[in-house]
Amino acid sequence: MTSVHLSKEQRTVAGIISSVETLEGEGMVVRRPFPKSTFSDFDPFLLLDELGPVKVEPNQAKGAPDHPHRGFETVTYLLAGRLEHKDSYGHTGTLSPGDVQWMTAGAGIVHSEVPEREFGRTGGRLHALQLWVNLPSRDKLMPPRYQEISASRIPIAQTDDGSVTVKIIAGSALGVSAVIETRTPIIYLHFTLQPGATVVQPVPRDYNTFAYVLEGEGMFGAESERGLDGQMVLFAQDGEDVTITNPVDAIAPLEVLLIGGIPLNEPVVRYGPFVMNTEDEIVQAFADYRNGRMGTIHV
Ligand code: FE
């Protein structure tokens, strides 16, 4: 009988979740690992959407025009194309590849997320991710906040041999820390692993942590479980080190997000664009939106 010796510190994989295709906004096709009926949230995370990569034809770009949010944060990470943001608090911004927008909806905001006009006219490659991060009940009605971080301000770290590169959107990796402020401690890292490369990323034991594969096929966790493009790999809370490997025979770099945060352990009541702790708070959110208390967008 053989025994398998696993490092006490290496997390194992608790599950692999495949994305489903769904329609958002004006009819954008997105790949969504969650929420779905069998897997509604991964506390403190509420949703992950991957838009594209898709080749948008001229004048065919679709977006998500004016709509509200309350009770959580939306994090948009653009990989290709150009998106335009406007909201009822007067924030405007254009996202270019590599830029991140961290919007804390808090008490309520109305925003529009659409392709930038010139990009819409010419078309081109579009690829974006959106993550929803829940807010603790004490912050659900906080004043909205908008952080836009251009690609040039997002720290990048690399191993000495150049086999692993990481963009540090939140948290820290390879000794480098992010510039974004988050309400609760979050890591959001974009790793690029060359064939044969392995990264061991320490993540505090109490963080719920998942990887999402953007491109390629990786090996995850203490038992080297396989995760493919479009799949979400859930790690168990059984160690501190998260291990990711791009197999030596891979033909391309592995592009993967590693996202983690401390669970809030609070009731989640969600309805469309609002995520609160009770049904009454959802009813209140609809009333406040209808009464214009989340504002309107003035261009
Ligand atoms: Fe939105």
Short mmCIF file of N, CA, C and O in Angstrom, two decimals, residues 42-166:
data_model
loop_
_atom_site.label_atom_id
_atom_site.label_comp_id
_atom_site.label_asym_id
_atom_site.label_seq_id
_atom_site.Cartn_x
_atom_site.Cartn_y
_atom_site.Cartn_z
N PHE A 42 -19.89 32.26 -3.57
CA PHE A 42 -18.70 31.70 -2.94
C PHE A 42 -18.20 32.83 -2.04
O PHE A 42 -17.34 33.60 -2.41
N ASP A 43 -18.88 32.96 -0.92
CA ASP A 43 -18.72 34.03 0.05
C ASP A 43 -17.26 34.49 0.19
O ASP A 43 -16.41 33.66 0.52
N PRO A 44 -16.92 35.75 -0.05
CA PRO A 44 -17.77 36.92 -0.26
C PRO A 44 -18.05 37.25 -1.73
O PRO A 44 -18.45 38.37 -2.04
N PHE A 45 -17.86 36.29 -2.64
CA PHE A 45 -18.03 36.59 -4.06
C PHE A 45 -19.42 36.15 -4.53
O PHE A 45 -19.92 35.11 -4.11
N LEU A 46 -20.01 36.97 -5.40
CA LEU A 46 -21.40 36.79 -5.79
C LEU A 46 -21.57 36.41 -7.25
O LEU A 46 -22.61 35.83 -7.63
N LEU A 47 -20.61 36.76 -8.08
CA LEU A 47 -20.76 36.54 -9.53
C LEU A 47 -19.40 36.72 -10.19
O LEU A 47 -18.59 37.54 -9.76
N LEU A 48 -19.20 35.95 -11.26
CA LEU A 48 -18.07 36.20 -12.15
C LEU A 48 -18.57 36.03 -13.57
O LEU A 48 -19.19 35.02 -13.90
N ASP A 49 -18.33 37.04 -14.39
CA ASP A 49 -18.69 36.99 -15.81
C ASP A 49 -17.44 37.21 -16.63
O ASP A 49 -16.63 38.09 -16.33
N GLU A 50 -17.31 36.42 -17.68
CA GLU A 50 -16.25 36.65 -18.66
C GLU A 50 -16.92 36.99 -19.99
O GLU A 50 -17.65 36.18 -20.55
N LEU A 51 -16.67 38.21 -20.43
CA LEU A 51 -17.21 38.68 -21.71
C LEU A 51 -16.12 38.46 -22.76
O LEU A 51 -15.04 39.03 -22.65
N GLY A 52 -16.42 37.63 -23.75
CA GLY A 52 -15.43 37.31 -24.77
C GLY A 52 -14.38 36.35 -24.26
O GLY A 52 -14.61 35.68 -23.24
N PRO A 53 -13.20 36.26 -24.90
CA PRO A 53 -12.79 37.13 -25.99
C PRO A 53 -13.65 36.92 -27.24
O PRO A 53 -13.93 35.79 -27.60
N VAL A 54 -14.07 38.03 -27.83
CA VAL A 54 -14.95 37.98 -28.98
C VAL A 54 -14.54 39.06 -29.97
O VAL A 54 -14.03 40.12 -29.56
N LYS A 55 -14.72 38.75 -31.26
CA LYS A 55 -14.45 39.77 -32.28
C LYS A 55 -15.76 40.48 -32.54
O LYS A 55 -16.74 39.89 -32.98
N VAL A 56 -15.81 41.77 -32.19
CA VAL A 56 -17.03 42.55 -32.36
C VAL A 56 -17.00 43.20 -33.74
O VAL A 56 -16.02 43.84 -34.11
N GLU A 57 -18.09 43.02 -34.49
CA GLU A 57 -18.17 43.63 -35.83
C GLU A 57 -18.46 45.14 -35.67
O GLU A 57 -19.04 45.55 -34.67
N PRO A 58 -18.08 45.94 -36.67
CA PRO A 58 -18.35 47.38 -36.59
C PRO A 58 -19.83 47.66 -36.31
O PRO A 58 -20.70 47.01 -36.89
N ASN A 59 -20.10 48.59 -35.40
CA ASN A 59 -21.45 49.01 -35.03
C ASN A 59 -22.32 47.90 -34.45
O ASN A 59 -23.54 48.01 -34.44
N GLN A 60 -21.72 46.83 -33.97
CA GLN A 60 -22.49 45.73 -33.40
C GLN A 60 -22.22 45.55 -31.91
O GLN A 60 -22.74 44.62 -31.29
N ALA A 61 -21.38 46.41 -31.34
CA ALA A 61 -21.01 46.24 -29.93
C ALA A 61 -22.23 46.47 -29.04
O ALA A 61 -23.02 47.38 -29.28
N LYS A 62 -22.37 45.62 -28.02
CA LYS A 62 -23.48 45.75 -27.07
C LYS A 62 -22.92 46.03 -25.68
O LYS A 62 -21.80 45.64 -25.37
N GLY A 63 -23.73 46.68 -24.87
CA GLY A 63 -23.27 46.98 -23.52
C GLY A 63 -24.40 46.79 -22.52
O GLY A 63 -25.40 46.14 -22.79
N ALA A 64 -24.20 47.37 -21.34
CA ALA A 64 -25.22 47.35 -20.30
C ALA A 64 -25.55 48.80 -19.97
O ALA A 64 -24.87 49.43 -19.16
N PRO A 65 -26.56 49.38 -20.66
CA PRO A 65 -26.93 50.77 -20.38
C PRO A 65 -27.50 50.94 -18.97
O PRO A 65 -27.65 49.96 -18.25
N ASP A 66 -27.84 52.17 -18.62
CA ASP A 66 -28.22 52.56 -17.25
C ASP A 66 -28.96 51.47 -16.45
O ASP A 66 -30.04 51.04 -16.82
N HIS A 67 -28.34 51.09 -15.34
CA HIS A 67 -28.97 50.13 -14.42
C HIS A 67 -28.38 50.36 -13.02
O HIS A 67 -27.28 50.87 -12.89
N PRO A 68 -29.14 50.00 -11.98
CA PRO A 68 -28.69 50.29 -10.60
C PRO A 68 -27.94 49.11 -9.97
O PRO A 68 -28.01 47.99 -10.46
N HIS A 69 -27.25 49.41 -8.88
CA HIS A 69 -26.70 48.39 -7.99
C HIS A 69 -26.78 48.91 -6.56
O HIS A 69 -26.65 50.11 -6.32
N ARG A 70 -26.94 48.00 -5.62
CA ARG A 70 -26.84 48.35 -4.19
C ARG A 70 -26.31 47.15 -3.41
O ARG A 70 -26.71 46.02 -3.66
N GLY A 71 -25.44 47.43 -2.45
CA GLY A 71 -25.08 46.41 -1.45
C GLY A 71 -23.80 45.64 -1.71
O GLY A 71 -23.44 44.78 -0.91
N PHE A 72 -23.10 45.93 -2.82
CA PHE A 72 -21.88 45.14 -3.12
C PHE A 72 -20.98 45.98 -4.02
O PHE A 72 -21.22 47.17 -4.23
N GLU A 73 -19.92 45.34 -4.52
CA GLU A 73 -18.96 46.02 -5.38
C GLU A 73 -18.87 45.30 -6.72
O GLU A 73 -18.98 44.07 -6.77
N THR A 74 -18.67 46.05 -7.79
CA THR A 74 -18.41 45.44 -9.09
C THR A 74 -16.97 45.76 -9.48
O THR A 74 -16.53 46.90 -9.37
N VAL A 75 -16.27 44.73 -9.91
CA VAL A 75 -14.86 44.89 -10.29
C VAL A 75 -14.72 44.49 -11.75
O VAL A 75 -14.96 43.33 -12.10
N THR A 76 -14.39 45.45 -12.58
CA THR A 76 -14.26 45.18 -14.01
C THR A 76 -12.79 45.22 -14.39
O THR A 76 -12.08 46.16 -14.03
N TYR A 77 -12.35 44.20 -15.09
CA TYR A 77 -10.96 44.08 -15.52
C TYR A 77 -11.00 43.88 -17.02
O TYR A 77 -11.53 42.88 -17.51
N LEU A 78 -10.48 44.86 -17.74
CA LEU A 78 -10.54 44.80 -19.20
C LEU A 78 -9.25 44.21 -19.75
O LEU A 78 -8.16 44.65 -19.40
N LEU A 79 -9.40 43.23 -20.64
CA LEU A 79 -8.21 42.61 -21.25
C LEU A 79 -8.03 43.04 -22.70
O LEU A 79 -6.91 43.08 -23.19
N ALA A 80 -9.14 43.31 -23.40
CA ALA A 80 -9.05 43.78 -24.80
C ALA A 80 -10.28 44.63 -25.11
O ALA A 80 -11.36 44.38 -24.57
N GLY A 81 -10.11 45.63 -25.98
CA GLY A 81 -11.21 46.51 -26.37
C GLY A 81 -11.20 47.79 -25.55
O GLY A 81 -10.21 48.10 -24.87
N ARG A 82 -12.32 48.50 -25.60
CA ARG A 82 -12.45 49.72 -24.80
C ARG A 82 -13.89 49.84 -24.30
O ARG A 82 -14.83 49.66 -25.05
N LEU A 83 -14.03 50.13 -23.01
CA LEU A 83 -15.36 50.28 -22.40
C LEU A 83 -15.48 51.66 -21.77
O LEU A 83 -14.50 52.24 -21.31
N GLU A 84 -16.71 52.14 -21.75
CA GLU A 84 -16.96 53.45 -21.17
C GLU A 84 -17.90 53.31 -19.98
O GLU A 84 -18.87 52.56 -20.04
N HIS A 85 -17.58 54.03 -18.91
CA HIS A 85 -18.39 53.97 -17.69
C HIS A 85 -18.90 55.37 -17.36
O HIS A 85 -18.17 56.35 -17.47
N LYS A 86 -20.18 55.44 -16.97
CA LYS A 86 -20.75 56.69 -16.44
C LYS A 86 -21.65 56.29 -15.28
O LYS A 86 -22.29 55.24 -15.34
N ASP A 87 -21.71 57.15 -14.25
CA ASP A 87 -22.64 56.82 -13.17
C ASP A 87 -23.29 58.05 -12.58
O ASP A 87 -22.96 59.19 -12.92
N SER A 88 -24.27 57.76 -11.71
CA SER A 88 -25.11 58.82 -11.16
C SER A 88 -24.39 59.66 -10.12
O SER A 88 -24.95 60.61 -9.59
N TYR A 89 -23.16 59.33 -9.79
CA TYR A 89 -22.35 60.17 -8.91
C TYR A 89 -21.36 61.02 -9.70
O TYR A 89 -20.45 61.62 -9.12
N GLY A 90 -21.53 61.03 -11.02
CA GLY A 90 -20.71 61.90 -11.85
C GLY A 90 -19.36 61.31 -12.23
O GLY A 90 -18.53 62.01 -12.83
N HIS A 91 -19.12 60.04 -11.89
CA HIS A 91 -17.87 59.42 -12.32
C HIS A 91 -17.99 59.03 -13.78
O HIS A 91 -19.01 58.48 -14.19
N THR A 92 -16.95 59.31 -14.54
CA THR A 92 -16.90 58.83 -15.92
C THR A 92 -15.50 58.27 -16.13
O THR A 92 -14.54 58.69 -15.48
N GLY A 93 -15.40 57.33 -17.03
CA GLY A 93 -14.08 56.77 -17.29
C GLY A 93 -14.11 55.89 -18.52
O GLY A 93 -15.16 55.35 -18.88
N THR A 94 -12.98 55.80 -19.17
CA THR A 94 -12.83 54.89 -20.30
C THR A 94 -11.79 53.86 -19.93
O THR A 94 -10.69 54.22 -19.50
N LEU A 95 -12.17 52.61 -20.04
CA LEU A 95 -11.23 51.54 -19.71
C LEU A 95 -10.54 51.05 -20.97
O LEU A 95 -11.18 50.77 -21.98
N SER A 96 -9.21 50.96 -20.89
CA SER A 96 -8.39 50.40 -21.97
C SER A 96 -7.82 49.07 -21.47
O SER A 96 -7.87 48.78 -20.27
N PRO A 97 -7.24 48.28 -22.37
CA PRO A 97 -6.74 46.97 -21.94
C PRO A 97 -5.80 47.05 -20.74
O PRO A 97 -4.89 47.88 -20.70
N GLY A 98 -6.07 46.20 -19.75
CA GLY A 98 -5.25 46.16 -18.54
C GLY A 98 -5.78 47.04 -17.42
O GLY A 98 -5.33 46.93 -16.28
N ASP A 99 -6.75 47.90 -17.71
CA ASP A 99 -7.30 48.80 -16.69
C ASP A 99 -8.32 48.06 -15.81
O ASP A 99 -8.99 47.13 -16.26
N VAL A 100 -8.45 48.54 -14.59
CA VAL A 100 -9.40 47.96 -13.63
C VAL A 100 -10.28 49.06 -13.07
O VAL A 100 -9.81 50.15 -12.76
N GLN A 101 -11.56 48.74 -12.93
CA GLN A 101 -12.48 49.65 -12.28
C GLN A 101 -13.09 48.93 -11.09
O GLN A 101 -13.63 47.83 -11.25
N TRP A 102 -12.94 49.52 -9.91
CA TRP A 102 -13.45 48.90 -8.69
C TRP A 102 -14.54 49.82 -8.18
O TRP A 102 -14.25 50.87 -7.62
N MET A 103 -15.79 49.46 -8.43
CA MET A 103 -16.91 50.33 -8.06
C MET A 103 -17.64 49.76 -6.85
O MET A 103 -18.14 48.64 -6.87
N THR A 104 -17.68 50.56 -5.80
CA THR A 104 -18.40 50.17 -4.59
C THR A 104 -19.78 50.80 -4.69
O THR A 104 -19.93 52.01 -4.55
N ALA A 105 -20.78 49.97 -4.96
CA ALA A 105 -22.13 50.52 -5.16
C ALA A 105 -22.69 51.05 -3.83
O ALA A 105 -23.40 52.05 -3.81
N GLY A 106 -22.36 50.36 -2.74
CA GLY A 106 -22.84 50.82 -1.43
C GLY A 106 -24.34 51.08 -1.46
O GLY A 106 -25.13 50.26 -1.95
N ALA A 107 -24.75 52.24 -0.98
CA ALA A 107 -26.17 52.58 -0.82
C ALA A 107 -26.94 52.62 -2.13
O ALA A 107 -28.18 52.56 -2.11
N GLY A 108 -26.24 52.75 -3.24
CA GLY A 108 -26.97 52.70 -4.51
C GLY A 108 -26.39 53.64 -5.53
O GLY A 108 -26.06 54.79 -5.22
N ILE A 109 -26.27 53.14 -6.73
CA ILE A 109 -25.71 53.92 -7.82
C ILE A 109 -26.37 53.41 -9.10
O ILE A 109 -26.78 52.26 -9.18
N VAL A 110 -26.52 54.31 -10.06
CA VAL A 110 -26.98 53.92 -11.39
C VAL A 110 -25.78 54.11 -12.31
O VAL A 110 -25.14 55.16 -12.26
N HIS A 111 -25.45 53.08 -13.07
CA HIS A 111 -24.32 53.27 -13.98
C HIS A 111 -24.59 52.64 -15.34
O HIS A 111 -25.55 51.89 -15.52
N SER A 112 -23.78 53.03 -16.31
CA SER A 112 -23.84 52.40 -17.62
C SER A 112 -22.45 51.90 -17.97
O SER A 112 -21.45 52.55 -17.65
N GLU A 113 -22.42 50.72 -18.55
CA GLU A 113 -21.17 50.07 -18.94
C GLU A 113 -21.33 49.68 -20.40
O GLU A 113 -22.02 48.70 -20.70
N VAL A 114 -20.74 50.46 -21.27
CA VAL A 114 -20.96 50.24 -22.71
C VAL A 114 -19.63 50.35 -23.45
O VAL A 114 -18.68 50.94 -22.94
N PRO A 115 -19.56 49.80 -24.67
CA PRO A 115 -18.34 49.95 -25.44
C PRO A 115 -18.07 51.43 -25.72
O PRO A 115 -18.99 52.21 -25.93
N GLU A 116 -16.83 51.81 -25.67
CA GLU A 116 -16.45 53.19 -25.99
C GLU A 116 -16.86 53.46 -27.43
O GLU A 116 -16.83 52.57 -28.29
N ARG A 117 -17.28 54.71 -27.71
CA ARG A 117 -17.92 55.03 -28.98
C ARG A 117 -17.08 54.65 -30.21
O ARG A 117 -17.56 54.00 -31.14
N GLU A 118 -15.82 55.07 -30.18
CA GLU A 118 -14.96 54.81 -31.34
C GLU A 118 -14.71 53.30 -31.51
O GLU A 118 -14.72 52.78 -32.63
N PHE A 119 -14.55 52.61 -30.38
CA PHE A 119 -14.37 51.15 -30.45
C PHE A 119 -15.62 50.52 -31.04
O PHE A 119 -15.55 49.60 -31.87
N GLY A 120 -16.80 51.03 -30.63
CA GLY A 120 -18.05 50.51 -31.15
C GLY A 120 -18.15 50.69 -32.66
O GLY A 120 -18.66 49.82 -33.37
N ARG A 121 -17.65 51.84 -33.14
CA ARG A 121 -17.72 52.13 -34.57
C ARG A 121 -16.80 51.19 -35.37
O ARG A 121 -17.20 50.64 -36.38
N THR A 122 -15.59 51.01 -34.87
CA THR A 122 -14.63 50.22 -35.64
C THR A 122 -14.75 48.73 -35.36
O THR A 122 -14.39 47.91 -36.19
N GLY A 123 -15.26 48.38 -34.17
CA GLY A 123 -15.27 46.98 -33.77
C GLY A 123 -13.86 46.54 -33.38
O GLY A 123 -12.92 47.34 -33.35
N GLY A 124 -13.71 45.26 -33.09
CA GLY A 124 -12.40 44.73 -32.70
C GLY A 124 -12.57 43.69 -31.61
O GLY A 124 -13.68 43.29 -31.27
N ARG A 125 -11.44 43.30 -31.06
CA ARG A 125 -11.46 42.24 -30.05
C ARG A 125 -11.88 42.82 -28.70
O ARG A 125 -11.37 43.86 -28.27
N LEU A 126 -12.82 42.15 -28.05
CA LEU A 126 -13.31 42.58 -26.74
C LEU A 126 -13.19 41.42 -25.75
O LEU A 126 -13.58 40.29 -26.06
N HIS A 127 -12.62 41.72 -24.60
CA HIS A 127 -12.47 40.70 -23.57
C HIS A 127 -12.45 41.39 -22.21
O HIS A 127 -11.62 42.27 -21.97
N ALA A 128 -13.39 41.04 -21.35
CA ALA A 128 -13.47 41.70 -20.04
C ALA A 128 -13.98 40.71 -19.00
O ALA A 128 -14.65 39.73 -19.34
N LEU A 129 -13.65 41.01 -17.76
CA LEU A 129 -14.15 40.20 -16.65
C LEU A 129 -14.87 41.10 -15.67
O LEU A 129 -14.44 42.24 -15.45
N GLN A 130 -15.94 40.59 -15.10
CA GLN A 130 -16.56 41.33 -14.00
C GLN A 130 -16.82 40.39 -12.84
O GLN A 130 -17.39 39.31 -12.99
N LEU A 131 -16.34 40.85 -11.67
CA LEU A 131 -16.50 40.11 -10.42
C LEU A 131 -17.39 40.95 -9.52
O LEU A 131 -17.24 42.17 -9.46
N TRP A 132 -18.31 40.29 -8.81
CA TRP A 132 -19.10 40.98 -7.79
C TRP A 132 -18.60 40.53 -6.42
O TRP A 132 -18.53 39.33 -6.14
N VAL A 133 -18.27 41.54 -5.61
CA VAL A 133 -17.77 41.28 -4.26
C VAL A 133 -18.82 41.78 -3.27
O VAL A 133 -19.19 42.97 -3.31
N ASN A 134 -19.27 40.92 -2.39
CA ASN A 134 -20.29 41.33 -1.43
C ASN A 134 -19.70 42.30 -0.41
O ASN A 134 -18.51 42.28 -0.12
N LEU A 135 -20.56 43.16 0.12
CA LEU A 135 -20.15 44.06 1.21
C LEU A 135 -20.73 43.53 2.51
O LEU A 135 -21.84 43.00 2.54
N PRO A 136 -19.97 43.69 3.61
CA PRO A 136 -20.53 43.32 4.91
C PRO A 136 -21.73 44.22 5.23
O PRO A 136 -21.80 45.35 4.73
N SER A 137 -22.65 43.75 6.06
CA SER A 137 -23.88 44.51 6.31
C SER A 137 -23.57 45.94 6.77
O SER A 137 -24.27 46.87 6.38
N ARG A 138 -22.49 46.13 7.52
CA ARG A 138 -22.17 47.49 8.01
C ARG A 138 -21.80 48.44 6.87
O ARG A 138 -21.87 49.65 7.03
N ASP A 139 -21.42 47.90 5.70
CA ASP A 139 -21.01 48.75 4.57
C ASP A 139 -22.02 48.79 3.43
O ASP A 139 -21.79 49.46 2.43
N LYS A 140 -23.13 48.07 3.57
CA LYS A 140 -24.04 47.97 2.43
C LYS A 140 -24.63 49.31 2.04
O LYS A 140 -24.95 49.53 0.87
N LEU A 141 -24.78 50.21 3.01
CA LEU A 141 -25.36 51.52 2.68
C LEU A 141 -24.30 52.63 2.74
O LEU A 141 -24.62 53.80 2.94
N MET A 142 -23.05 52.27 2.56
CA MET A 142 -21.99 53.29 2.56
C MET A 142 -22.09 54.14 1.29
O MET A 142 -22.69 53.73 0.29
N PRO A 143 -21.53 55.36 1.32
CA PRO A 143 -21.56 56.17 0.11
C PRO A 143 -20.82 55.46 -1.02
O PRO A 143 -19.76 54.86 -0.78
N PRO A 144 -21.35 55.51 -2.23
CA PRO A 144 -20.69 54.86 -3.35
C PRO A 144 -19.27 55.38 -3.55
O PRO A 144 -18.98 56.54 -3.23
N ARG A 145 -18.40 54.52 -4.05
CA ARG A 145 -17.01 54.90 -4.27
C ARG A 145 -16.58 54.30 -5.60
O ARG A 145 -17.01 53.22 -5.99
N TYR A 146 -15.72 55.01 -6.29
CA TYR A 146 -15.28 54.59 -7.61
C TYR A 146 -13.78 54.70 -7.70
O TYR A 146 -13.21 55.76 -7.51
N GLN A 147 -13.12 53.58 -7.93
CA GLN A 147 -11.66 53.60 -8.12
C GLN A 147 -11.36 53.09 -9.52
O GLN A 147 -11.81 52.00 -9.89
N GLU A 148 -10.64 53.89 -10.27
CA GLU A 148 -10.25 53.46 -11.61
C GLU A 148 -8.73 53.43 -11.64
O GLU A 148 -8.08 54.43 -11.34
N ILE A 149 -8.19 52.28 -11.94
CA ILE A 149 -6.75 52.11 -11.90
C ILE A 149 -6.28 51.72 -13.29
O ILE A 149 -6.64 50.67 -13.81
N SER A 150 -5.48 52.60 -13.88
CA SER A 150 -5.01 52.33 -15.23
C SER A 150 -3.96 51.22 -15.18
O SER A 150 -3.31 50.99 -14.15
N ALA A 151 -3.82 50.54 -16.30
CA ALA A 151 -2.89 49.41 -16.39
C ALA A 151 -1.50 49.81 -15.89
O ALA A 151 -0.83 49.03 -15.21
N SER A 152 -1.09 51.04 -16.17
CA SER A 152 0.27 51.46 -15.81
C SER A 152 0.47 51.55 -14.30
O SER A 152 1.60 51.54 -13.82
N ARG A 153 -0.64 51.64 -13.54
CA ARG A 153 -0.53 51.73 -12.08
C ARG A 153 -0.70 50.37 -11.40
O ARG A 153 -0.60 50.28 -10.17
N ILE A 154 -1.00 49.34 -12.17
CA ILE A 154 -1.17 48.03 -11.56
C ILE A 154 0.19 47.35 -11.46
O ILE A 154 0.85 47.14 -12.48
N PRO A 155 0.64 47.07 -10.24
CA PRO A 155 1.98 46.50 -10.08
C PRO A 155 2.09 45.12 -10.76
O PRO A 155 1.13 44.34 -10.76
N ILE A 156 3.24 44.89 -11.33
CA ILE A 156 3.54 43.59 -11.96
C ILE A 156 4.79 43.04 -11.29
O ILE A 156 5.74 43.78 -11.05
N ALA A 157 4.77 41.76 -10.96
CA ALA A 157 5.96 41.13 -10.39
C ALA A 157 6.29 39.90 -11.23
O ALA A 157 5.42 39.34 -11.90
N GLN A 158 7.56 39.52 -11.18
CA GLN A 158 8.00 38.38 -11.98
C GLN A 158 9.01 37.57 -11.18
O GLN A 158 9.78 38.13 -10.39
N THR A 159 9.00 36.27 -11.37
CA THR A 159 10.03 35.44 -10.72
C THR A 159 11.38 35.70 -11.40
O THR A 159 11.43 36.18 -12.53
N ASP A 160 12.46 35.36 -10.70
CA ASP A 160 13.81 35.63 -11.23
C ASP A 160 14.04 35.00 -12.60
O ASP A 160 14.71 35.58 -13.45
N ASP A 161 13.48 33.81 -12.80
CA ASP A 161 13.71 33.14 -14.09
C ASP A 161 12.71 33.57 -15.17
O ASP A 161 12.76 33.09 -16.29
N GLY A 162 11.80 34.48 -14.82
CA GLY A 162 10.84 35.00 -15.81
C GLY A 162 9.72 34.04 -16.16
O GLY A 162 8.90 34.34 -17.02
N SER A 163 9.62 32.89 -15.47
CA SER A 163 8.61 31.91 -15.88
C SER A 163 7.21 32.23 -15.35
O SER A 163 6.22 31.70 -15.86
N VAL A 164 7.14 33.09 -14.34
CA VAL A 164 5.83 33.48 -13.78
C VAL A 164 5.76 34.99 -13.68
O VAL A 164 6.66 35.63 -13.13
N THR A 165 4.68 35.54 -14.24
CA THR A 165 4.42 36.97 -14.13
C THR A 165 3.08 37.14 -13.45
O THR A 165 2.17 36.33 -13.69
N VAL A 166 2.96 38.15 -12.60
CA VAL A 166 1.67 38.36 -11.93
C VAL A 166 1.33 39.85 -11.91
O VAL A 166 2.18 40.69 -11.62
#
